[in-house]
PDB file of C-alpha atoms in Angstrom:
ATOM      1  CA  MET S  19      50.796 -38.809 159.338  1.00 89.00           C
ATOM      2  CA  THR S  20      53.021 -35.742 159.145  1.00 92.00           C
ATOM      3  CA  VAL S  21      54.688 -34.465 155.987  1.00 93.00           C
ATOM      4  CA  VAL S  22      58.038 -32.794 156.629  1.00 93.00           C
ATOM      5  CA  HIS S  23      60.108 -30.876 154.069  1.00 94.00           C
ATOM      6  CA  ALA S  24      63.702 -31.824 154.847  1.00 94.00           C
ATOM      7  CA  CYS S  25      66.758 -29.781 153.868  1.00 95.00           C
ATOM      8  CA  VAL S  26      64.884 -26.727 152.550  1.00 94.00           C
ATOM      9  CA  ARG S  27      66.908 -23.924 150.969  1.00 95.00           C
ATOM     10  CA  ASP S  28      66.086 -20.335 151.921  1.00 89.00           C
ATOM     11  CA  GLY S  29      62.672 -21.451 153.137  1.00 85.00           C
ATOM     12  CA  ARG S  30      61.701 -23.174 149.890  1.00 90.00           C
ATOM     13  CA  GLY S  31      61.692 -26.661 148.418  1.00 94.00           C
ATOM     14  CA  GLY S  32      63.223 -29.497 150.365  1.00 95.00           C
ATOM     15  CA  SER S  33      62.386 -33.174 150.183  1.00 94.00           C
ATOM     16  CA  PRO S  34      58.812 -33.934 151.307  1.00 94.00           C
ATOM     17  CA  THR S  35      58.960 -36.950 153.600  1.00 95.00           C
ATOM     18  CA  ALA S  36      56.132 -38.739 155.409  1.00 96.00           C
ATOM     19  CA  VAL S  37      56.745 -39.374 159.114  1.00 96.00           C
ATOM     20  CA  MET S  38      54.555 -41.653 161.245  1.00 95.00           C
ATOM     21  CA  ASP S  39      54.542 -43.230 164.668  1.00 96.00           C
ATOM     22  CA  ASP S  40      55.334 -46.901 164.181  1.00 96.00           C
ATOM     23  CA  GLY S  41      52.703 -49.542 164.709  1.00 95.00           C
ATOM     24  CA  PRO S  42      51.731 -53.101 163.718  1.00 96.00           C
ATOM     25  CA  PHE S  43      51.979 -52.360 159.995  1.00 96.00           C
ATOM     26  CA  GLY S  44      52.735 -55.051 157.447  1.00 96.00           C
ATOM     27  CA  GLU S  45      55.384 -54.709 154.743  1.00 95.00           C
ATOM     28  CA  ASP S  46      52.844 -53.912 152.022  1.00 96.00           C
ATOM     29  CA  GLU S  47      51.162 -51.253 154.174  1.00 96.00           C
ATOM     30  CA  ARG S  48      54.493 -49.536 154.782  1.00 97.00           C
ATOM     31  CA  ARG S  49      55.366 -49.558 151.094  1.00 96.00           C
ATOM     32  CA  ARG S  50      52.044 -47.956 150.162  1.00 96.00           C
ATOM     33  CA  VAL S  51      52.534 -44.906 152.410  1.00 96.00           C
ATOM     34  CA  PRO S  52      54.910 -42.889 150.155  1.00 95.00           C
ATOM     35  CA  GLY S  53      52.493 -43.074 147.218  1.00 93.00           C
ATOM     36  CA  ALA S  54      49.517 -42.163 149.400  1.00 94.00           C
ATOM     37  CA  ALA S  55      51.408 -39.243 150.951  1.00 93.00           C
ATOM     38  CA  GLY S  56      52.888 -37.990 147.669  1.00 92.00           C
ATOM     39  CA  THR S  57      56.438 -38.463 148.974  1.00 94.00           C
ATOM     40  CA  SER S  58      59.381 -40.618 147.944  1.00 92.00           C
ATOM     41  CA  HIS S  59      60.039 -41.951 151.465  1.00 94.00           C
ATOM     42  CA  VAL S  60      58.314 -42.609 154.772  1.00 97.00           C
ATOM     43  CA  VAL S  61      59.921 -42.785 158.226  1.00 97.00           C
ATOM     44  CA  PHE S  62      58.397 -44.820 161.053  1.00 98.00           C
ATOM     45  CA  VAL S  63      59.323 -43.579 164.543  1.00 97.00           C
ATOM     46  CA  SER S  64      59.266 -45.814 167.616  1.00 96.00           C
ATOM     47  CA  PRO S  65      60.151 -44.622 171.174  1.00 95.00           C
ATOM     48  CA  GLY S  66      62.372 -46.692 173.438  1.00 92.00           C
ATOM     49  CA  PRO S  67      64.084 -46.461 176.831  1.00 90.00           C
ATOM     50  CA  GLU S  68      66.415 -43.569 177.547  1.00 88.00           C
ATOM     51  CA  GLN S  69      69.967 -43.790 176.203  1.00 82.00           C
ATOM     52  CA  ASP S  70      72.673 -41.860 178.107  1.00 82.00           C
ATOM     53  CA  GLY S  71      69.993 -39.701 179.690  1.00 88.00           C
ATOM     54  CA  LEU S  72      68.367 -38.832 176.357  1.00 92.00           C
ATOM     55  CA  PRO S  73      65.053 -40.012 174.864  1.00 94.00           C
ATOM     56  CA  LEU S  74      65.689 -42.837 172.402  1.00 96.00           C
ATOM     57  CA  PHE S  75      63.799 -43.319 169.136  1.00 96.00           C
ATOM     58  CA  SER S  76      64.230 -46.070 166.575  1.00 97.00           C
ATOM     59  CA  LEU S  77      63.683 -45.219 162.898  1.00 97.00           C
ATOM     60  CA  ARG S  78      62.680 -47.379 159.922  1.00 97.00           C
ATOM     61  CA  PHE S  79      62.612 -46.110 156.335  1.00 96.00           C
ATOM     62  CA  PHE S  80      60.579 -47.284 153.352  1.00 96.00           C
ATOM     63  CA  THR S  81      60.089 -46.388 149.707  1.00 94.00           C
ATOM     64  CA  SER S  82      57.521 -47.982 147.427  1.00 93.00           C
ATOM     65  CA  GLU S  83      60.123 -50.666 146.646  1.00 91.00           C
ATOM     66  CA  GLY S  84      60.727 -51.709 150.251  1.00 93.00           C
ATOM     67  CA  GLU S  85      62.788 -50.984 153.356  1.00 95.00           C
ATOM     68  CA  LEU S  86      66.072 -49.054 153.388  1.00 91.00           C
ATOM     69  CA  PRO S  87      68.677 -49.677 156.102  1.00 88.00           C
ATOM     70  CA  SER S  88      69.129 -45.931 156.570  1.00 87.00           C
ATOM     71  CA  CYS S  89      68.085 -42.601 155.079  1.00 90.00           C
ATOM     72  CA  GLY S  90      69.835 -39.343 155.915  1.00 89.00           C
ATOM     73  CA  HIS S  91      67.178 -36.858 154.835  1.00 91.00           C
ATOM     74  CA  GLY S  92      64.559 -39.124 156.417  1.00 93.00           C
ATOM     75  CA  THR S  93      66.488 -38.901 159.688  1.00 93.00           C
ATOM     76  CA  ILE S  94      66.506 -35.109 159.419  1.00 92.00           C
ATOM     77  CA  ALA S  95      62.755 -35.169 158.705  1.00 93.00           C
ATOM     78  CA  ALA S  96      62.163 -37.353 161.777  1.00 94.00           C
ATOM     79  CA  LEU S  97      64.059 -34.845 163.904  1.00 93.00           C
ATOM     80  CA  GLY S  98      61.822 -32.048 162.627  1.00 91.00           C
ATOM     81  CA  TYR S  99      58.805 -34.179 163.514  1.00 92.00           C
ATOM     82  CA  LEU S 100      60.125 -34.893 167.026  1.00 92.00           C
ATOM     83  CA  ALA S 101      60.947 -31.222 167.581  1.00 89.00           C
ATOM     84  CA  ALA S 102      57.439 -30.184 166.529  1.00 87.00           C
ATOM     85  CA  ARG S 103      55.924 -32.784 168.858  1.00 86.00           C
ATOM     86  CA  ALA S 104      58.135 -31.623 171.749  1.00 85.00           C
ATOM     87  CA  GLY S 105      56.992 -28.007 171.307  1.00 82.00           C
ATOM     88  CA  THR S 106      60.283 -26.635 172.670  1.00 82.00           C
ATOM     89  CA  ASP S 107      62.951 -24.387 171.142  1.00 84.00           C
ATOM     90  CA  SER S 108      65.507 -27.196 171.150  1.00 88.00           C
ATOM     91  CA  CYS S 109      65.729 -30.895 171.805  1.00 90.00           C
ATOM     92  CA  ARG S 110      68.398 -33.557 171.973  1.00 93.00           C
ATOM     93  CA  VAL S 111      67.691 -37.245 171.446  1.00 95.00           C
ATOM     94  CA  SER S 112      69.397 -40.522 170.677  1.00 94.00           C
ATOM     95  CA  LEU S 113      68.424 -42.272 167.446  1.00 94.00           C
ATOM     96  CA  ARG S 114      68.768 -45.941 166.559  1.00 94.00           C
ATOM     97  CA  VAL S 115      69.069 -46.830 162.879  1.00 92.00           C
ATOM     98  CA  ALA S 116      70.144 -50.210 161.478  1.00 84.00           C
ATOM     99  CA  GLY S 117      71.819 -51.247 164.730  1.00 86.00           C
ATOM    100  CA  ARG S 118      73.631 -47.943 165.214  1.00 87.00           C
ATOM    101  CA  THR S 119      72.792 -45.520 168.029  1.00 90.00           C
ATOM    102  CA  PHE S 120      73.916 -41.911 167.692  1.00 89.00           C
ATOM    103  CA  PRO S 121      73.188 -38.433 169.091  1.00 90.00           C
ATOM    104  CA  ALA S 122      70.919 -35.990 167.267  1.00 92.00           C
ATOM    105  CA  TRP S 123      69.589 -32.501 167.876  1.00 91.00           C
ATOM    106  CA  ALA S 124      67.096 -29.941 166.623  1.00 90.00           C
ATOM    107  CA  VAL S 125      66.968 -26.180 167.267  1.00 89.00           C
ATOM    108  CA  ARG S 126      64.045 -23.970 166.293  1.00 84.00           C
ATOM    109  CA  ARG S 127      65.088 -20.892 164.315  1.00 81.00           C
ATOM    110  CA  GLY S 128      61.995 -18.858 163.515  1.00 75.00           C
ATOM    111  CA  SER S 129      59.774 -20.894 161.204  1.00 72.00           C
ATOM    112  CA  TYR S 130      62.484 -23.516 160.623  1.00 79.00           C
ATOM    113  CA  VAL S 131      64.016 -26.326 162.608  1.00 83.00           C
ATOM    114  CA  ASP S 132      67.786 -26.737 162.205  1.00 87.00           C
ATOM    115  CA  ALA S 133      68.273 -30.491 162.610  1.00 87.00           C
ATOM    116  CA  GLY S 134      71.450 -32.530 162.609  1.00 87.00           C
ATOM    117  CA  PHE S 135      73.085 -35.736 163.758  1.00 88.00           C
ATOM    118  CA  ALA S 136      76.449 -37.482 164.007  1.00 84.00           C
ATOM    119  CA  TYR S 137      75.986 -40.695 162.063  1.00 72.00           C
ATOM    120  CA  GLY S 138      79.295 -42.503 162.265  1.00 73.00           C
ATOM    121  CA  SER S 139      81.928 -43.742 159.858  1.00 79.00           C
ATOM    122  CA  VAL S 140      81.697 -44.186 156.091  1.00 88.00           C
ATOM    123  CA  GLU S 141      83.165 -47.065 154.078  1.00 92.00           C
ATOM    124  CA  LEU S 142      85.024 -45.949 150.958  1.00 94.00           C
ATOM    125  CA  ARG S 143      86.770 -47.969 148.273  1.00 95.00           C
ATOM    126  CA  GLU S 144      87.945 -47.821 144.684  1.00 95.00           C
ATOM    127  CA  PRO S 145      85.477 -49.214 142.124  1.00 95.00           C
ATOM    128  CA  ALA S 146      86.093 -52.837 141.259  1.00 92.00           C
ATOM    129  CA  PRO S 147      87.027 -53.646 137.645  1.00 88.00           C
ATOM    130  CA  GLY S 148      84.005 -53.102 135.435  1.00 87.00           C
ATOM    131  CA  GLU S 149      81.852 -51.193 137.954  1.00 91.00           C
ATOM    132  CA  SER S 150      82.425 -47.724 136.520  1.00 91.00           C
ATOM    133  CA  GLU S 151      82.381 -49.035 132.950  1.00 91.00           C
ATOM    134  CA  LEU S 152      78.933 -50.513 133.483  1.00 92.00           C
ATOM    135  CA  VAL S 153      77.376 -47.494 135.225  1.00 93.00           C
ATOM    136  CA  LEU S 154      78.872 -44.376 133.620  1.00 93.00           C
ATOM    137  CA  PRO S 155      77.455 -44.956 130.102  1.00 94.00           C
ATOM    138  CA  ALA S 156      73.968 -45.241 131.648  1.00 96.00           C
ATOM    139  CA  LEU S 157      74.467 -41.843 133.268  1.00 96.00           C
ATOM    140  CA  GLY S 158      75.431 -40.298 129.920  1.00 93.00           C
ATOM    141  CA  ILE S 159      78.600 -38.600 131.202  1.00 92.00           C
ATOM    142  CA  ARG S 160      81.141 -37.744 128.508  1.00 89.00           C
ATOM    143  CA  PRO S 161      84.731 -38.760 129.355  1.00 90.00           C
ATOM    144  CA  ASP S 162      85.905 -35.121 129.171  1.00 93.00           C
ATOM    145  CA  ALA S 163      83.200 -34.107 131.700  1.00 95.00           C
ATOM    146  CA  LEU S 164      84.157 -36.729 134.280  1.00 95.00           C
ATOM    147  CA  GLY S 165      86.197 -35.502 137.241  1.00 94.00           C
ATOM    148  CA  PRO S 166      88.847 -37.510 139.092  1.00 91.00           C
ATOM    149  CA  GLY S 167      88.094 -39.814 141.979  1.00 91.00           C
ATOM    150  CA  VAL S 168      85.082 -42.053 141.289  1.00 95.00           C
ATOM    151  CA  ARG S 169      84.451 -44.003 144.512  1.00 96.00           C
ATOM    152  CA  VAL S 170      82.122 -46.604 145.954  1.00 97.00           C
ATOM    153  CA  ALA S 171      80.853 -45.458 149.351  1.00 95.00           C
ATOM    154  CA  SER S 172      78.525 -46.943 151.956  1.00 91.00           C
ATOM    155  CA  VAL S 173      76.721 -46.025 155.149  1.00 85.00           C
ATOM    156  CA  GLY S 174      74.599 -49.159 154.949  1.00 79.00           C
ATOM    157  CA  ARG S 175      74.305 -49.802 151.212  1.00 88.00           C
ATOM    158  CA  PRO S 176      76.956 -48.999 148.586  1.00 94.00           C
ATOM    159  CA  ARG S 177      76.487 -46.277 146.018  1.00 96.00           C
ATOM    160  CA  LEU S 178      78.767 -44.802 143.346  1.00 97.00           C
ATOM    161  CA  LEU S 179      80.124 -41.270 143.890  1.00 97.00           C
ATOM    162  CA  VAL S 180      80.736 -39.708 140.479  1.00 97.00           C
ATOM    163  CA  PRO S 181      82.431 -36.289 140.093  1.00 97.00           C
ATOM    164  CA  VAL S 182      81.747 -34.062 137.089  1.00 97.00           C
ATOM    165  CA  THR S 183      83.578 -30.913 136.093  1.00 95.00           C
ATOM    166  CA  SER S 184      80.819 -28.314 136.539  1.00 96.00           C
ATOM    167  CA  ARG S 185      77.272 -27.574 137.650  1.00 96.00           C
ATOM    168  CA  ALA S 186      76.330 -27.116 133.997  1.00 96.00           C
ATOM    169  CA  VAL S 187      77.405 -30.683 133.180  1.00 96.00           C
ATOM    170  CA  LEU S 188      75.454 -31.922 136.191  1.00 97.00           C
ATOM    171  CA  ALA S 189      72.297 -30.037 135.215  1.00 97.00           C
ATOM    172  CA  ALA S 190      72.398 -31.407 131.656  1.00 96.00           C
ATOM    173  CA  LEU S 191      72.467 -35.092 132.676  1.00 96.00           C
ATOM    174  CA  ALA S 192      69.611 -37.233 131.373  1.00 96.00           C
ATOM    175  CA  PRO S 193      70.365 -40.818 132.456  1.00 97.00           C
ATOM    176  CA  ASP S 194      68.885 -43.865 130.786  1.00 97.00           C
ATOM    177  CA  MET S 195      66.965 -45.015 133.892  1.00 96.00           C
ATOM    178  CA  GLU S 196      66.229 -48.538 132.681  1.00 96.00           C
ATOM    179  CA  ARG S 197      69.867 -49.114 131.811  1.00 96.00           C
ATOM    180  CA  LEU S 198      71.006 -47.504 135.071  1.00 97.00           C
ATOM    181  CA  ARG S 199      68.674 -49.651 137.145  1.00 96.00           C
ATOM    182  CA  ASP S 200      69.919 -52.774 135.424  1.00 96.00           C
ATOM    183  CA  ALA S 201      73.563 -51.799 136.056  1.00 95.00           C
ATOM    184  CA  CYS S 202      72.947 -50.946 139.722  1.00 95.00           C
ATOM    185  CA  ASP S 203      70.975 -54.151 140.280  1.00 95.00           C
ATOM    186  CA  ARG S 204      73.756 -56.247 138.746  1.00 95.00           C
ATOM    187  CA  LEU S 205      76.374 -54.542 140.942  1.00 95.00           C
ATOM    188  CA  GLY S 206      74.326 -54.359 144.143  1.00 94.00           C
ATOM    189  CA  LEU S 207      74.453 -50.553 144.192  1.00 95.00           C
ATOM    190  CA  LEU S 208      71.816 -48.340 145.786  1.00 93.00           C
ATOM    191  CA  GLY S 209      72.343 -45.780 143.025  1.00 95.00           C
ATOM    192  CA  CYS S 210      74.671 -43.072 141.717  1.00 97.00           C
ATOM    193  CA  TYR S 211      75.425 -39.735 143.377  1.00 97.00           C
ATOM    194  CA  VAL S 212      76.819 -37.353 140.766  1.00 98.00           C
ATOM    195  CA  TYR S 213      78.368 -34.129 142.095  1.00 98.00           C
ATOM    196  CA  SER S 214      80.080 -31.012 140.798  1.00 97.00           C
ATOM    197  CA  THR S 215      83.590 -30.001 141.793  1.00 91.00           C
ATOM    198  CA  PRO S 216      83.205 -28.057 145.088  1.00 94.00           C
ATOM    199  CA  SER S 217      84.163 -24.405 145.334  1.00 95.00           C
ATOM    200  CA  PRO S 218      87.071 -23.508 147.664  1.00 93.00           C
ATOM    201  CA  ALA S 219      84.438 -22.767 150.346  1.00 93.00           C
ATOM    202  CA  GLY S 220      82.977 -26.271 149.967  1.00 95.00           C
ATOM    203  CA  ARG S 221      79.825 -25.407 148.011  1.00 96.00           C
ATOM    204  CA  ALA S 222      78.793 -28.049 145.486  1.00 97.00           C
ATOM    205  CA  ALA S 223      75.757 -29.406 143.692  1.00 98.00           C
ATOM    206  CA  ALA S 224      74.666 -33.019 143.320  1.00 98.00           C
ATOM    207  CA  ARG S 225      72.007 -35.290 141.832  1.00 98.00           C
ATOM    208  CA  MET S 226      71.177 -38.741 143.185  1.00 97.00           C
ATOM    209  CA  PHE S 227      69.765 -41.334 140.786  1.00 97.00           C
ATOM    210  CA  ALA S 228      68.355 -44.452 142.466  1.00 95.00           C
ATOM    211  CA  PRO S 229      65.808 -46.199 140.201  1.00 94.00           C
ATOM    212  CA  SER S 230      66.556 -49.533 141.895  1.00 90.00           C
ATOM    213  CA  ILE S 231      64.730 -48.348 145.038  1.00 89.00           C
ATOM    214  CA  GLY S 232      61.897 -46.685 143.137  1.00 88.00           C
ATOM    215  CA  VAL S 233      63.394 -43.168 143.230  1.00 91.00           C
ATOM    216  CA  PRO S 234      64.594 -42.206 139.731  1.00 95.00           C
ATOM    217  CA  GLU S 235      65.986 -38.969 141.182  1.00 96.00           C
ATOM    218  CA  ASP S 236      66.065 -37.935 144.830  1.00 94.00           C
ATOM    219  CA  ILE S 237      65.376 -34.334 145.852  1.00 95.00           C
ATOM    220  CA  ALA S 238      67.829 -34.562 148.755  1.00 94.00           C
ATOM    221  CA  ASN S 239      70.087 -37.463 149.650  1.00 93.00           C
ATOM    222  CA  ALA S 240      71.886 -36.820 152.915  1.00 91.00           C
ATOM    223  CA  ASN S 241      73.510 -40.249 153.276  1.00 90.00           C
ATOM    224  CA  SER S 242      75.293 -39.828 149.956  1.00 94.00           C
ATOM    225  CA  THR S 243      76.319 -36.322 151.005  1.00 95.00           C
ATOM    226  CA  ALA S 244      77.813 -37.893 154.141  1.00 91.00           C
ATOM    227  CA  CYS S 245      79.752 -40.249 151.879  1.00 93.00           C
ATOM    228  CA  LEU S 246      81.001 -37.291 149.856  1.00 95.00           C
ATOM    229  CA  ALA S 247      82.079 -35.448 153.021  1.00 93.00           C
ATOM    230  CA  ALA S 248      84.103 -38.455 154.142  1.00 92.00           C
ATOM    231  CA  HIS S 249      85.703 -38.779 150.701  1.00 94.00           C
ATOM    232  CA  LEU S 250      86.595 -35.093 150.366  1.00 94.00           C
ATOM    233  CA  ALA S 251      87.845 -34.728 153.958  1.00 90.00           C
ATOM    234  CA  GLY S 252      91.156 -36.047 152.693  1.00 81.00           C
ATOM    235  CA  HIS S 253      91.224 -33.392 149.976  1.00 87.00           C
ATOM    236  CA  GLY S 254      91.051 -30.258 152.119  1.00 86.00           C
ATOM    237  CA  PHE S 255      87.284 -29.896 152.580  1.00 91.00           C
ATOM    238  CA  ASP S 256      86.251 -29.911 156.240  1.00 88.00           C
ATOM    239  CA  ARG S 257      82.699 -28.754 155.559  1.00 91.00           C
ATOM    240  CA  LEU S 258      80.327 -29.002 152.613  1.00 95.00           C
ATOM    241  CA  ALA S 259      77.056 -27.383 151.618  1.00 96.00           C
ATOM    242  CA  VAL S 260      75.556 -29.393 148.765  1.00 97.00           C
ATOM    243  CA  ASP S 261      72.648 -28.119 146.659  1.00 98.00           C
ATOM    244  CA  MET S 262      70.221 -30.693 145.284  1.00 98.00           C
ATOM    245  CA  GLY S 263      66.691 -30.791 143.896  1.00 97.00           C
ATOM    246  CA  ASP S 264      66.955 -27.919 141.400  1.00 96.00           C
ATOM    247  CA  SER S 265      66.351 -30.212 138.427  1.00 96.00           C
ATOM    248  CA  LEU S 266      63.103 -31.305 140.117  1.00 96.00           C
ATOM    249  CA  GLY S 267      61.923 -27.782 140.975  1.00 96.00           C
ATOM    250  CA  SER S 268      62.406 -28.312 144.722  1.00 96.00           C
ATOM    251  CA  PRO S 269      65.681 -26.697 145.870  1.00 97.00           C
ATOM    252  CA  ALA S 270      67.362 -28.404 148.807  1.00 96.00           C
ATOM    253  CA  THR S 271      70.663 -27.931 150.647  1.00 96.00           C
ATOM    254  CA  ILE S 272      72.412 -30.437 152.905  1.00 95.00           C
ATOM    255  CA  ARG S 273      75.251 -29.519 155.273  1.00 93.00           C
ATOM    256  CA  ALA S 274      77.964 -32.044 156.083  1.00 91.00           C
ATOM    257  CA  GLY S 275      81.302 -32.132 157.850  1.00 87.00           C
ATOM    258  CA  MET S 276      83.639 -34.417 159.750  1.00 84.00           C
ATOM    259  CA  SER S 277      84.004 -34.668 163.514  1.00 76.00           C
ATOM    260  CA  GLY S 278      86.903 -37.053 164.037  1.00 75.00           C
ATOM    261  CA  SER S 279      85.955 -40.179 162.105  1.00 72.00           C
ATOM    262  CA  ALA S 280      82.209 -39.432 162.279  1.00 77.00           C
ATOM    263  CA  VAL S 281      80.199 -37.486 159.737  1.00 84.00           C
ATOM    264  CA  ARG S 282      77.862 -34.755 160.967  1.00 86.00           C
ATOM    265  CA  LEU S 283      74.841 -34.024 158.781  1.00 89.00           C
ATOM    266  CA  GLY S 284      72.293 -31.251 158.973  1.00 90.00           C
ATOM    267  CA  GLY S 285      69.606 -29.313 157.180  1.00 91.00           C
ATOM    268  CA  ASP S 286      66.701 -26.938 157.717  1.00 91.00           C
ATOM    269  CA  VAL S 287      63.277 -28.501 158.150  1.00 91.00           C
ATOM    270  CA  VAL S 288      59.727 -27.228 157.698  1.00 89.00           C
ATOM    271  CA  VAL S 289      56.810 -29.231 159.101  1.00 85.00           C
ATOM    272  CA  THR S 290      54.034 -28.435 156.642  1.00 71.00           C
ATOM    273  CA  ARG S 291      51.330 -30.867 157.717  1.00 55.00           C
ATOM    274  CA  PRO S 292      51.522 -31.217 161.517  1.00 47.00           C
ATOM    275  CA  ASP S 293      50.320 -34.271 163.316  1.00 46.00           C
ATOM    276  CA  ALA S 294      46.794 -33.451 164.432  1.00 37.00           C
ATOM    277  CA  ARG S 295      46.808 -35.570 167.579  1.00 36.00           C
ATOM    278  CA  PRO S 296      47.187 -33.896 170.996  1.00 26.00           C
TER     279      PRO S 296
END
């Protein structure tokens, strides 16, 4: 097992993620790995035949609650793992996640690996009647602190994107997790990604609450940041740098931008517990 810190900020923090070569593991075994590793997620990596001249790897993601169809920061962690195993200054691969195949890359920059991938399109829609009304009270957001443009977004599973007026409002949130889980379960939502209004340069902060998958708050959630990038692309933001994890004492930053209709995601990675095998 390798533990990778994905999306570190200035060499610190990041989201610790377990990464393992896949094998004949049962569902219960996979779900036990995050707890044993002290991480919120685990990624299982399986090699396949070349795709367009590049090595192909399939990824599967688990929390203690079960399998996820995709995980952005887990994908970034897997790229750090593959780069460390390759032992080269840069590598390019194809990744297969939930039936999608897409290009990915990793470049060593000193003690870090700069990893990124082009994931594909994002589904966005207006909340259905009652969705916001059920979720927002559980988050504890005052009406005067709510920004415009609540959206439901998906890159595999839907989640609610919730804007707030400032980083201070974001930092002060203390959701009722039991109530939030009940609301998300009833609506079939992965969770709620609450974000501050971005600066003109595209810098923002966010917190991801996902008690339904066993993660009350995520240190770094790249898939939701991809959703935000797709949403804000129509509002003059071509690139974003989103800070997360500060409320948990583990600062993380995720980079996102649009390339045509596809979202490109990236972050800095530190492999802190290398795989000991030759």
